[in-house]
XYZ file of C-alpha atoms in Angstrom:
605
model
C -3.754 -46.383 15.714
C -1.212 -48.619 14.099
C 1.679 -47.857 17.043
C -1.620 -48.477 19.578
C -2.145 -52.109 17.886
C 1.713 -52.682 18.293
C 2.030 -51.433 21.455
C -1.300 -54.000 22.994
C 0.370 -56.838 21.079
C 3.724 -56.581 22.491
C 2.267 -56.476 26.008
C 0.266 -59.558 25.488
C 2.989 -61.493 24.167
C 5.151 -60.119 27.236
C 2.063 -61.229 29.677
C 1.817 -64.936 28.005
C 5.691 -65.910 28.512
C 6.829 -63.493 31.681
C 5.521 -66.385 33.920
C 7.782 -68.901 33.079
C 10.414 -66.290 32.262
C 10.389 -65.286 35.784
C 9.264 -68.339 37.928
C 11.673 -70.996 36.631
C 14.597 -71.779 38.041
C 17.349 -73.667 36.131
C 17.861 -76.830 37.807
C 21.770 -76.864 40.519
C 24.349 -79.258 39.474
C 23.205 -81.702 42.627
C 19.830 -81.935 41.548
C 18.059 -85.195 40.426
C 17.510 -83.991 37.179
C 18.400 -85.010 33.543
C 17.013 -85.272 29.916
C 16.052 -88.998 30.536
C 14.134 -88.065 33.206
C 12.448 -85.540 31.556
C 12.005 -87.146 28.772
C 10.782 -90.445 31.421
C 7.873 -87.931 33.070
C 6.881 -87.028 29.594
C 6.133 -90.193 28.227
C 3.998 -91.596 31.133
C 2.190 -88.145 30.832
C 1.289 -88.069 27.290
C 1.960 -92.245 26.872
C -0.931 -92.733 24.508
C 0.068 -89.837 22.545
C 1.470 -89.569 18.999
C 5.320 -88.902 19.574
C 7.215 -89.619 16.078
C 5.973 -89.761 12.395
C 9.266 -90.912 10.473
C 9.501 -92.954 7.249
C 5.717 -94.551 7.638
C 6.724 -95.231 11.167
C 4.620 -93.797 14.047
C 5.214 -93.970 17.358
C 3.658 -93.135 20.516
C 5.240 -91.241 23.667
C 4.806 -94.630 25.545
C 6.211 -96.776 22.549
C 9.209 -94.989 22.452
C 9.959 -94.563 25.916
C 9.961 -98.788 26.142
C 12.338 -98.773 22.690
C 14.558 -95.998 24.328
C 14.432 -98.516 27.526
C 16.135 -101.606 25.714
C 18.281 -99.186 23.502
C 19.338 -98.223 27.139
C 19.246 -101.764 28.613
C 21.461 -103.241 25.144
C 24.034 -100.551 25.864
C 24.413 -101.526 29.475
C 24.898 -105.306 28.368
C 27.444 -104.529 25.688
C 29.347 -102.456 28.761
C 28.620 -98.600 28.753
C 29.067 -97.579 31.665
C 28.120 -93.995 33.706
C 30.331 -91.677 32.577
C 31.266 -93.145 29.339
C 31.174 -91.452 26.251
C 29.735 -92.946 23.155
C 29.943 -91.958 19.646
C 26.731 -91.304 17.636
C 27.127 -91.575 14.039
C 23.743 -92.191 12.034
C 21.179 -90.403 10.041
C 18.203 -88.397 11.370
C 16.308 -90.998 12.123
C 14.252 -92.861 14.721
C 17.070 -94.523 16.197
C 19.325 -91.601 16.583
C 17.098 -90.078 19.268
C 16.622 -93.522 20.699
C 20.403 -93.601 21.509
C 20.850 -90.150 22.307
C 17.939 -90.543 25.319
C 19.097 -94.362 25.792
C 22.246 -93.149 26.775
C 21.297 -90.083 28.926
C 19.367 -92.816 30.717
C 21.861 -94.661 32.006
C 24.550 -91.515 32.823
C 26.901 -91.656 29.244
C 27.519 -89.251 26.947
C 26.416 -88.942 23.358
C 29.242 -87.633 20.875
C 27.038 -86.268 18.307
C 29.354 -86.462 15.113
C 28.237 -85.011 12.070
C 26.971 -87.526 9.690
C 28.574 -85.921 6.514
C 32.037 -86.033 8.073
C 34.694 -88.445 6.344
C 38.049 -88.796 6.919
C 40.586 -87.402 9.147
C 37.666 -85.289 10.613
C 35.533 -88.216 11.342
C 38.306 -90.036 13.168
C 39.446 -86.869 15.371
C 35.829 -86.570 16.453
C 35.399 -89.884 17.690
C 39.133 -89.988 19.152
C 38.815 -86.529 20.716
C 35.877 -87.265 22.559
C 37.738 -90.301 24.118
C 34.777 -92.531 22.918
C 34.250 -95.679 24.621
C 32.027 -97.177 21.409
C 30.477 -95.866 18.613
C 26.857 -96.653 17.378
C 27.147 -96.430 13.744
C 24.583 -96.449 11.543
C 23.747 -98.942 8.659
C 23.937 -96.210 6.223
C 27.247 -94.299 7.232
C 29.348 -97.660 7.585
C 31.546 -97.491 5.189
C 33.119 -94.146 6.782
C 33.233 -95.675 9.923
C 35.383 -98.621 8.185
C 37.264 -96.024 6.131
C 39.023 -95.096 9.529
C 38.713 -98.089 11.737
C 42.508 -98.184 11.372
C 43.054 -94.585 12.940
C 40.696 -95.313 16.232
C 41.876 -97.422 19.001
C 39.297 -99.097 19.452
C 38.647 -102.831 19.737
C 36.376 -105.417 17.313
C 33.226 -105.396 19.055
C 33.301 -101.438 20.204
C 31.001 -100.780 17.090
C 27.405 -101.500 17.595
C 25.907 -101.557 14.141
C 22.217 -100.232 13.828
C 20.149 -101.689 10.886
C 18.820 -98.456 8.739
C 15.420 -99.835 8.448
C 14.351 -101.987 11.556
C 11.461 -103.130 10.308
C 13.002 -104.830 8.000
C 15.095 -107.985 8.971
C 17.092 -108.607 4.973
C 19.408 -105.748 5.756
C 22.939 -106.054 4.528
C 24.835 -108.360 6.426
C 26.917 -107.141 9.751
C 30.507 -107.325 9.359
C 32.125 -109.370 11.828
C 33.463 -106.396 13.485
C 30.969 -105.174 15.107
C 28.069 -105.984 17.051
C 24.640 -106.726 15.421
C 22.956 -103.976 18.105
C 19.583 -103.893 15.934
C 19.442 -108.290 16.828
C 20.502 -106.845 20.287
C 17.931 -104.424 21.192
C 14.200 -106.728 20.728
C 15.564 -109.216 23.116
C 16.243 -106.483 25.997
C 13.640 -105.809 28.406
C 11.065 -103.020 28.605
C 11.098 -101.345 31.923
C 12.719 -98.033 33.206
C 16.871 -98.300 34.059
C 16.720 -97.752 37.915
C 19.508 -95.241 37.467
C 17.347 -92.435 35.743
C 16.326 -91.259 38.466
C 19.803 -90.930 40.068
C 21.556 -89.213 37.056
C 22.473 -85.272 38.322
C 21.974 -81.771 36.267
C 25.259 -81.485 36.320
C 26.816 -84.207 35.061
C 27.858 -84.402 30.712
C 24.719 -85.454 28.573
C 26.429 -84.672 25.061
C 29.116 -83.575 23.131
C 27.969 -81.322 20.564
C 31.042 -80.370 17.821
C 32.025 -77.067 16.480
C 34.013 -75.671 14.101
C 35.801 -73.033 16.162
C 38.731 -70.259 14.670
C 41.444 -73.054 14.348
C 41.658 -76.671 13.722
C 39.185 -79.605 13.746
C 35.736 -79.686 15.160
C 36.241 -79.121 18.714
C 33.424 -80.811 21.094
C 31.648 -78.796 23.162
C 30.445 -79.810 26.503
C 26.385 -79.863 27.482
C 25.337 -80.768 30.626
C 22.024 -81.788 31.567
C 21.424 -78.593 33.423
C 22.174 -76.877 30.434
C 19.896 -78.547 28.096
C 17.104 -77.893 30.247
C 17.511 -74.950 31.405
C 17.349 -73.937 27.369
C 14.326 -76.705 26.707
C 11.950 -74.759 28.752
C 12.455 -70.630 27.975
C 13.143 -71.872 24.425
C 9.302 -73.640 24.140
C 7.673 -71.460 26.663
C 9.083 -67.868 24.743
C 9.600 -69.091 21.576
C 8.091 -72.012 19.732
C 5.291 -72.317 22.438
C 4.439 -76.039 21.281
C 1.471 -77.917 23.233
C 0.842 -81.150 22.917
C -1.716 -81.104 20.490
C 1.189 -79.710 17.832
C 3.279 -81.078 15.783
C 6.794 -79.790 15.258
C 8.484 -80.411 11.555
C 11.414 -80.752 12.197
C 14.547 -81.750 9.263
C 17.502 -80.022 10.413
C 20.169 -82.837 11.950
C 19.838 -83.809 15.111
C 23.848 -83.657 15.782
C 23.139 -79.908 15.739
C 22.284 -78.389 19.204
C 19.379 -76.040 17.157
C 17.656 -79.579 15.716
C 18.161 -81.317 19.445
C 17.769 -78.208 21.452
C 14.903 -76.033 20.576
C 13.082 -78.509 18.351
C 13.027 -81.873 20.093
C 13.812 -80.189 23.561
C 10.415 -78.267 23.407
C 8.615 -81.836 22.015
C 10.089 -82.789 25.641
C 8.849 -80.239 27.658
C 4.817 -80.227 26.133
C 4.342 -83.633 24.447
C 4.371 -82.407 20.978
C 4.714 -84.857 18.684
C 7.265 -84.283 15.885
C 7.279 -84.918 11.983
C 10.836 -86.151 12.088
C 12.838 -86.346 8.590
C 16.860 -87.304 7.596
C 17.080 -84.180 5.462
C 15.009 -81.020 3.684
C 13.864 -81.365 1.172
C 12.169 -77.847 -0.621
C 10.205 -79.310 -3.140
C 8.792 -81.591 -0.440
C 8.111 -79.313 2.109
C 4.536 -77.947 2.142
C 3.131 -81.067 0.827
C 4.463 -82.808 3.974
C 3.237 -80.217 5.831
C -0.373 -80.670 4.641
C -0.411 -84.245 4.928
C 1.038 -84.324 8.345
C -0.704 -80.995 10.029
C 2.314 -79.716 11.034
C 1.641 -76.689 12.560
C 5.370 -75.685 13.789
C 9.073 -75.416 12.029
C 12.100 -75.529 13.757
C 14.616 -73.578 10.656
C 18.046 -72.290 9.900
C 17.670 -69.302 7.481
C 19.191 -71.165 4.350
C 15.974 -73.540 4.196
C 13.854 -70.586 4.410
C 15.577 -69.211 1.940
C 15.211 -72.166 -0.331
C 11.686 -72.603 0.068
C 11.236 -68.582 -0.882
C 13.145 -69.435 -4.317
C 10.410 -72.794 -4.801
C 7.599 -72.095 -7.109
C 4.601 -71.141 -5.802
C 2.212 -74.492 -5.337
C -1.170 -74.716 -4.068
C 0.039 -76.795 -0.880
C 1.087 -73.204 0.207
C -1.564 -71.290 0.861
C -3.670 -71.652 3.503
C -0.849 -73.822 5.706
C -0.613 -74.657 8.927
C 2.132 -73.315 10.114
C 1.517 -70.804 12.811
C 5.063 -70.713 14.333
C 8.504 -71.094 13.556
C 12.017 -71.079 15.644
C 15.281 -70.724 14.390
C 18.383 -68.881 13.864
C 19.735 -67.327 10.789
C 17.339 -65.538 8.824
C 18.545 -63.025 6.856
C 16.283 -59.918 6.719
C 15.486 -59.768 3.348
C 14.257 -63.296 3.538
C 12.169 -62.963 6.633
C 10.042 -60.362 4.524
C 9.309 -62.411 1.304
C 8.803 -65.426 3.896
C 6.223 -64.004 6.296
C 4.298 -62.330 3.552
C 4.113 -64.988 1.448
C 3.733 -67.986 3.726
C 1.577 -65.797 6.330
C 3.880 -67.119 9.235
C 2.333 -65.483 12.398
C 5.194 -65.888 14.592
C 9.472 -65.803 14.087
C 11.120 -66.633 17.199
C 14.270 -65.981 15.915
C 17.448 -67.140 17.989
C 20.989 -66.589 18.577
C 23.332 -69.243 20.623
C 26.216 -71.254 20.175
C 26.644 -74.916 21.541
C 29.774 -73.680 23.939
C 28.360 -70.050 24.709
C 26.772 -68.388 27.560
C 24.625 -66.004 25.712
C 21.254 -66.741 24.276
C 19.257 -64.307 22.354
C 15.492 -64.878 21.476
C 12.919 -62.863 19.646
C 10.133 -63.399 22.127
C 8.065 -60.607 21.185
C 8.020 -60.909 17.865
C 9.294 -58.347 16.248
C 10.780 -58.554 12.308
C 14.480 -58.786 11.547
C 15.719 -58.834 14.963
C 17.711 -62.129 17.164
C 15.420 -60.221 19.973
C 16.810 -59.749 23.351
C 19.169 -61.403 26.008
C 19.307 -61.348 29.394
C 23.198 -61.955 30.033
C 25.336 -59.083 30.581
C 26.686 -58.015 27.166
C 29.247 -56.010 25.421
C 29.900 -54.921 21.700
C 33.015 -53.979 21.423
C 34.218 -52.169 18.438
C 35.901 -54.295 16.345
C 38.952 -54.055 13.001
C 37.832 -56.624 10.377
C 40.834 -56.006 8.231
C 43.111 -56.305 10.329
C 41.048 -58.886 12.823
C 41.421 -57.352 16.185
C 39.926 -55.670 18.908
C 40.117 -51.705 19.169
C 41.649 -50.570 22.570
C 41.754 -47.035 23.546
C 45.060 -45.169 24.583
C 44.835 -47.086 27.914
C 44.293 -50.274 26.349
C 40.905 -50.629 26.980
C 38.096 -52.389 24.673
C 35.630 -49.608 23.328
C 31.637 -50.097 23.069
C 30.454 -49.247 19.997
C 27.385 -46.643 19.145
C 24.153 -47.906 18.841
C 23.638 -48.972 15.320
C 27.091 -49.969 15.006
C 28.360 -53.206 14.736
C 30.294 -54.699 17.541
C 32.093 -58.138 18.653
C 29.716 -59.236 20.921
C 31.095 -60.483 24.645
C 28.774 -62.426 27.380
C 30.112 -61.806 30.829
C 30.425 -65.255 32.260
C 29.333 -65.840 36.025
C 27.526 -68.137 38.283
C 24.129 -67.509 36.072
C 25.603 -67.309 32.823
C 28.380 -69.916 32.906
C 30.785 -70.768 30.198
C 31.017 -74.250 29.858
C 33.176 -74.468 27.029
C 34.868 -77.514 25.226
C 36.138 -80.367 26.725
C 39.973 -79.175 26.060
C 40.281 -76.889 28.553
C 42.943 -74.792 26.367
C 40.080 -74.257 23.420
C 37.894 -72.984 26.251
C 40.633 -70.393 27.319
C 41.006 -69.039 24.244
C 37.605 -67.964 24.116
C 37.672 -66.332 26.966
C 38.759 -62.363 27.558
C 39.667 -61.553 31.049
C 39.598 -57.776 32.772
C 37.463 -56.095 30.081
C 35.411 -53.898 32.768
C 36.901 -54.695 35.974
C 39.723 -56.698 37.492
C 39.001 -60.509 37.687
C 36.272 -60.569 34.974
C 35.832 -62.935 32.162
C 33.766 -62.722 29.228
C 33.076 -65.204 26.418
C 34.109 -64.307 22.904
C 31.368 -65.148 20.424
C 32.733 -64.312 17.372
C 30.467 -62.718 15.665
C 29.686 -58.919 14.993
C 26.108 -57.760 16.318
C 24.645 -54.769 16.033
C 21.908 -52.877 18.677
C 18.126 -51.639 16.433
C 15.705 -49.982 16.928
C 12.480 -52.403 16.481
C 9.845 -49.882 17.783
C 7.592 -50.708 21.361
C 9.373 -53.510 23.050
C 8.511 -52.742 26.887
C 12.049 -50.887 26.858
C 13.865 -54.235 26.198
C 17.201 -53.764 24.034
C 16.793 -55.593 20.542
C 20.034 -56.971 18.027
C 20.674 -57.913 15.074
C 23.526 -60.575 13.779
C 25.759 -58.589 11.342
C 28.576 -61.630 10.957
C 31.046 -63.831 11.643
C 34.865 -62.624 11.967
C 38.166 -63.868 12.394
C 38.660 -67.819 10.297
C 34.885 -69.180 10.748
C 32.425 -68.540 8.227
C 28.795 -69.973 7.814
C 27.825 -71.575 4.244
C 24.574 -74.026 3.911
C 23.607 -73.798 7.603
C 26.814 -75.247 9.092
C 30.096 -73.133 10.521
C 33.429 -74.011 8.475
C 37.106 -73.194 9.844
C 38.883 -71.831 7.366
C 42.411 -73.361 9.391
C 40.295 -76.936 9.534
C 39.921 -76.913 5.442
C 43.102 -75.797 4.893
C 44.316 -78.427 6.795
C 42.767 -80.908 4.519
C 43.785 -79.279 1.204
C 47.593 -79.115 2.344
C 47.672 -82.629 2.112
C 46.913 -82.844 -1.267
C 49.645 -83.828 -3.772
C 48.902 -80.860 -5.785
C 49.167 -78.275 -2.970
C 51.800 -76.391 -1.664
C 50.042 -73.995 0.310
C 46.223 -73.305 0.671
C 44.734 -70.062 2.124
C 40.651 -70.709 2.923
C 38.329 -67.747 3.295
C 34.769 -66.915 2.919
C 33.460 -64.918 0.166
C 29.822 -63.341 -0.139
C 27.824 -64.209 -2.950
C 24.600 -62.457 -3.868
C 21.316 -64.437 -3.106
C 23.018 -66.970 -0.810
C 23.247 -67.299 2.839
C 26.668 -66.612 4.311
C 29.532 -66.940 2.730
C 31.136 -69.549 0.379
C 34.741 -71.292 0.493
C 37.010 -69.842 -1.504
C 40.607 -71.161 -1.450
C 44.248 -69.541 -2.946
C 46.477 -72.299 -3.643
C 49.986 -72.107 -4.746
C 50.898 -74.874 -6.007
C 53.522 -77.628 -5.506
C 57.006 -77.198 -7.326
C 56.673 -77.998 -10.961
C 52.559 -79.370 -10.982
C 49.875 -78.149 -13.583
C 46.567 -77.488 -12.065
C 44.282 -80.736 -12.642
C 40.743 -79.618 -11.700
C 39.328 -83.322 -11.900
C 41.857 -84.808 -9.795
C 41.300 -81.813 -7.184
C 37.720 -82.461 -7.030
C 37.935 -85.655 -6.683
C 40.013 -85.035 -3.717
C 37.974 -82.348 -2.157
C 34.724 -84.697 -2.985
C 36.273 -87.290 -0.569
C 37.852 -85.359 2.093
C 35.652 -82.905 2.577
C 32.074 -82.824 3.535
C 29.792 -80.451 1.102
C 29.597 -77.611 2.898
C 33.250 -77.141 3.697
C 33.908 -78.134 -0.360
C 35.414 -74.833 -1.600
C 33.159 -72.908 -4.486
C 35.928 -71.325 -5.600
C 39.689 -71.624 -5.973
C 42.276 -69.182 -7.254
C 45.963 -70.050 -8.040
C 48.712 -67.745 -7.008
C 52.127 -67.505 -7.625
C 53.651 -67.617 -4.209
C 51.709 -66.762 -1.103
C 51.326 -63.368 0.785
C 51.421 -63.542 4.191
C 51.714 -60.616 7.410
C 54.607 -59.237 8.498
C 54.142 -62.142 11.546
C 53.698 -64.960 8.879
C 50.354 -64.811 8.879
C 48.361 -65.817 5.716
C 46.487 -62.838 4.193
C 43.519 -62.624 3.645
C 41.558 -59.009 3.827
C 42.850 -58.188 0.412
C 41.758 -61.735 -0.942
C 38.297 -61.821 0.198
C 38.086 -57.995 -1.060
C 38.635 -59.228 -4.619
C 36.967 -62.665 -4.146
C 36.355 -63.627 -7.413
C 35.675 -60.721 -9.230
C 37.201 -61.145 -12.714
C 37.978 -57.157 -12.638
C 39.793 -57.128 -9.551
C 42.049 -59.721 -10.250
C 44.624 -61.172 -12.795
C 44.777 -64.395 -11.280
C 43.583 -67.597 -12.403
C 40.310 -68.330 -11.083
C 38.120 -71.882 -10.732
C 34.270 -72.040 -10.288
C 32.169 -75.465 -8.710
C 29.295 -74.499 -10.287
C 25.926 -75.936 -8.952
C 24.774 -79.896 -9.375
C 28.522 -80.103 -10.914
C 31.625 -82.482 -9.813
C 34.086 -81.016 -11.300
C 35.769 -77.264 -11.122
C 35.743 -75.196 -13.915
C 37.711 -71.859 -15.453
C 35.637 -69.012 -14.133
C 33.941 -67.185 -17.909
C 32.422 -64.030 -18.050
C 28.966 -65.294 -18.933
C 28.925 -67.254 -15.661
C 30.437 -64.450 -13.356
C 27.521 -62.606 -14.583
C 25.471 -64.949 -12.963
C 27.455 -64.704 -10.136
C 27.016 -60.744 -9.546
C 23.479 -60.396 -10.647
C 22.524 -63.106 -7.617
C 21.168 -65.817 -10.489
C 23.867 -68.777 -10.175
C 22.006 -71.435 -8.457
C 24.062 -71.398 -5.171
């Protein structure tokens, strides 16, 4: 009876998505077809309709359309042009989406840069991106001022945005850039005639990445792409209608915030609870008071909200469906029984890849199924490489066995990479099952399961990351990227980043060796001051370990299998080892009573 109820469920969930599954067609580069127009068709549709609840704020479709309009018609005064690129550096707020869509109205490009990013990191994302100006928030200016000196850019390129516009006693503008939130009332209200002209295929953002090596690389999305993900991503997973409301709290300069979350309020009218960060303590009650009914997550906040206290805000929510990517198995068990989620839509992607995965039918513990042509190929972790048969060939692993996963790239599934051509080659692996193929390296190890009925579809699971990227508190950090940072420190000779697991937290955390410079004492204080400035929180190491001298490969490579093997056990080591505990500033001498902590999954991370 039970297989019988499983196997009429999973062919009415097939029935209610095939539809759009199989009738739409991605838009062609040539067509007439873009995210401001989308977003342009929406807004007269559902004009009179709730759109955004931020901050006390509320706005309707209509309401925002005509603030995106002289967001779009200020930028166009202050000379963006089609084609520019533009730097986006603000909160999650309102006015974040307003310039995103302002600019996709009027053909420039919108460098998403994170908002925790300081530093050398926050200057190479602007300067990489070749960004014409930069709309900078009220609330991130000083880091934009930190680096002013670094970015060629003129007085005047930085169009300041007040943090609260409804508000008019805001700090006052330095004369360096342009007052853009005195700018934008004054501007008129109509439609930019060019909507309508802007093509699929021409650049609509910049998304950045922490790839294998060096600094966040951006990667390029193209109007086709974002819609051709904004429709099978609402329609098969988070299924929103306009009478929903989406909660949505991860940031918006990531492509699973943008994408899936506001991309299906685009497609269906949704309206969205919109907020700068998560909050877990928050959650349900704003999810009560608000009748939000869907949650767009990464597995870390789900996670968080599983270790919350139970409170009556709880039970009996509203939340019938949630989208995401990232959440681990165990979690997905204590979080569907406990919050009585009907629906996961789970998802795999990466802003540059080809490959999407999406749990469509529902099933538990599973990134569901893809359509692109795949490959897991069996993979060394110690020694990070590929394993090639006698004839050099890449081998597919068993099912059940975890493999590097591969996305054949073609005309349907194309790889539109980064916008330096060189990080997009690397990614690629050429003549894997035939002469003159390419297929797109993901990165990560996935593994095939068995998930019961599922109309004969092939279901995975994500196993992990490999190679120098690791995941900690929802975000991808490059080991080579942190490193880069710490070497510059006076204390540092040589720093060797790697991810470590630690029980009851997503991912992995930072863990750095450092040999030291010639004849300096370890000052923990002065380090974490240093790391607290250069580094944004989720790249901040957890733990660091002085060594001697460092080991490297026999081709100079730093080591690391045997280092993340002994992490930092206290038993496995002789090493000195630091701790950054919790809620603290400062790093601390790894004890026994804490390292117990550590090991029995109770620490706090």
């Amino acid at each position: 009876m039970k297989k019988l109820k499983e196997f009429y469920r999973v062919v009415k969930e097939f029935l209610k998505i095939a539809p759009t599954l199989f009738t739409y067609k991605p838009p062609a580069d040539d067509e007439f077809q873009s995210m401001g127009l989308l977003f342009e068709k929406t807004a007269k549709k559902y004009s009179d309709r709730l759109a955004i609840i931020f901050e006390g704020r509320e706005l309707k479709w209509g309401e925002f359309n005509r603030l995106v309009n002289q967001f779009a018609h200020g930028l166009k005064k202050l000379g963006v042009q089609r084609g520019d690129v533009v730097s986006v550096f603000l909160d999650n707020r309102i006015e974040l989406l307003a310039s995103v869509l302002a600019l996709a109205k009027i053909g420039a490009t919108a460098a998403l840069i994170n908002n925790s990013l300081r530093g050398k990191p926050l200057a190479h994302c602007v300067t990489v991106a070749e960004s014409k100006k930069v709309l900078v928030g009220e609330e991130v200016l000083g880091a934009i001022e930190d680096v002013r000196s670094e970015l060629e850019l003129a007085d005047k390129d930085y169009f300041w945005l007040r943090d609260d516009p409804i508000q008019s006693d805001s700090e006052t503008v330095p004369d360096w850039c342009v007052d853009f939130s005195a700018v934008v009332p004054t501007m008129s209200e109509s439609n930019p005639v060019e909507t309508a002209d802007i093509l699929a295929g021409e650049k609509a953002l910049y998304i950045y990445t922490s790839g294998t090596t060096g600094l966040p690389k951006p990667a390029v999305i193209y109007h086709r792409r974002f819609l051709s993900a904004a429709v099978p991503y609402n329609a098969a997973g988070l299924q929103a209608k306009v009478d929903d409301r989406i909660y949505m709290c991860l940031p918006l300069y990531h492509i699973t915030g943008l994408g899936p979350g506001f991309g299906s309020a685009l497609v269906s009218g949704a309206s969205i609870f919109l907020r700068r960060r998560f909050s877990a303590s928050k959650f349900w009650c704003e999810v009560q008071e608000h009748r939000t009914n869907l949650f767009v997550y990464v597995g870390e906040l789900c996670r968080y909200l599983t270790m919350q206290p139970e409170c009556p805000e709880e039970k009996n929510n509203p939340i019938k469906t949630m989208m995401g990517n990232g959440l681990r198995p165990d979690v997905w068990d204590q979080f569907r029984k406990r919050f009585k989620v009907d629906r996961i839509a789970e998802i795999y992607g990466s802003s540059e890849g080809n490959a999407v995965f999406m749990n469509f039918l529902n099933k538990d513990r599973t990134i569901g199924a893809s359509a692109a042509s795949l490959m897991l190929a069996k993979y060394d972790v110690d020694n990070d490489e590929l394993v090639r048969d006698p004839l050099g060939n890449l081998i597919e692993v068993e099912f059940g066995d975890p493999g590097l996963l591969l996305a054949e790239i073609n005309d349907k599934y194309r790889f539109d990479g980064y916008k330096n051509r060189d990080a997009s080659e690397e990614k690629i692996i050429r003549d894997v099952k035939k002469k003159g193929d390419s297929w797109f390296n993901t990165g990560d190890l996935i593994r095939q399961i068995d998930v019961g009925f599922a109309m004969g579809i092939p279901h995975f699971q994500f196993v992990d990351r490999v190679g120098d990227t690791f995941r900690w508190r929802a975000e991808n950090v490059s080991t080579n990227e942190v490193a880069e940072v710490l070497n510059t420190c006076e204390q540092v000779d040589i720093a060797n980043v790697y991810g470590v697991e630690v029980p009851g937290a997503e991912g992995r955390a930072g863990m750095v060796a450092l040999t030291l410079a010639e004849g300096v004492e370890f000052d923990a204080e002065s380090f974490a001051t240093f790391v607290r400035k250069e580094l944004p929180a989720h790249a901040r190491p957890i733990f660091v370990r002085l060594q001697e001298s460092v080991e490297t490969t026999v081709t100079f490579k730093l080591f690391k299998s045997k280092l993340k093997k002994e992490a930092y056990h206290l038993d496995q080591c002789s090493d000195r080892i630091y701790v950054l505990k919790p809620k603290f500033n400062s790093y601390e001498p790894l004890e026994q009573g804490f390292y117990q902590q550590l090991v029995e999954g109770t620490a706090g991370y």
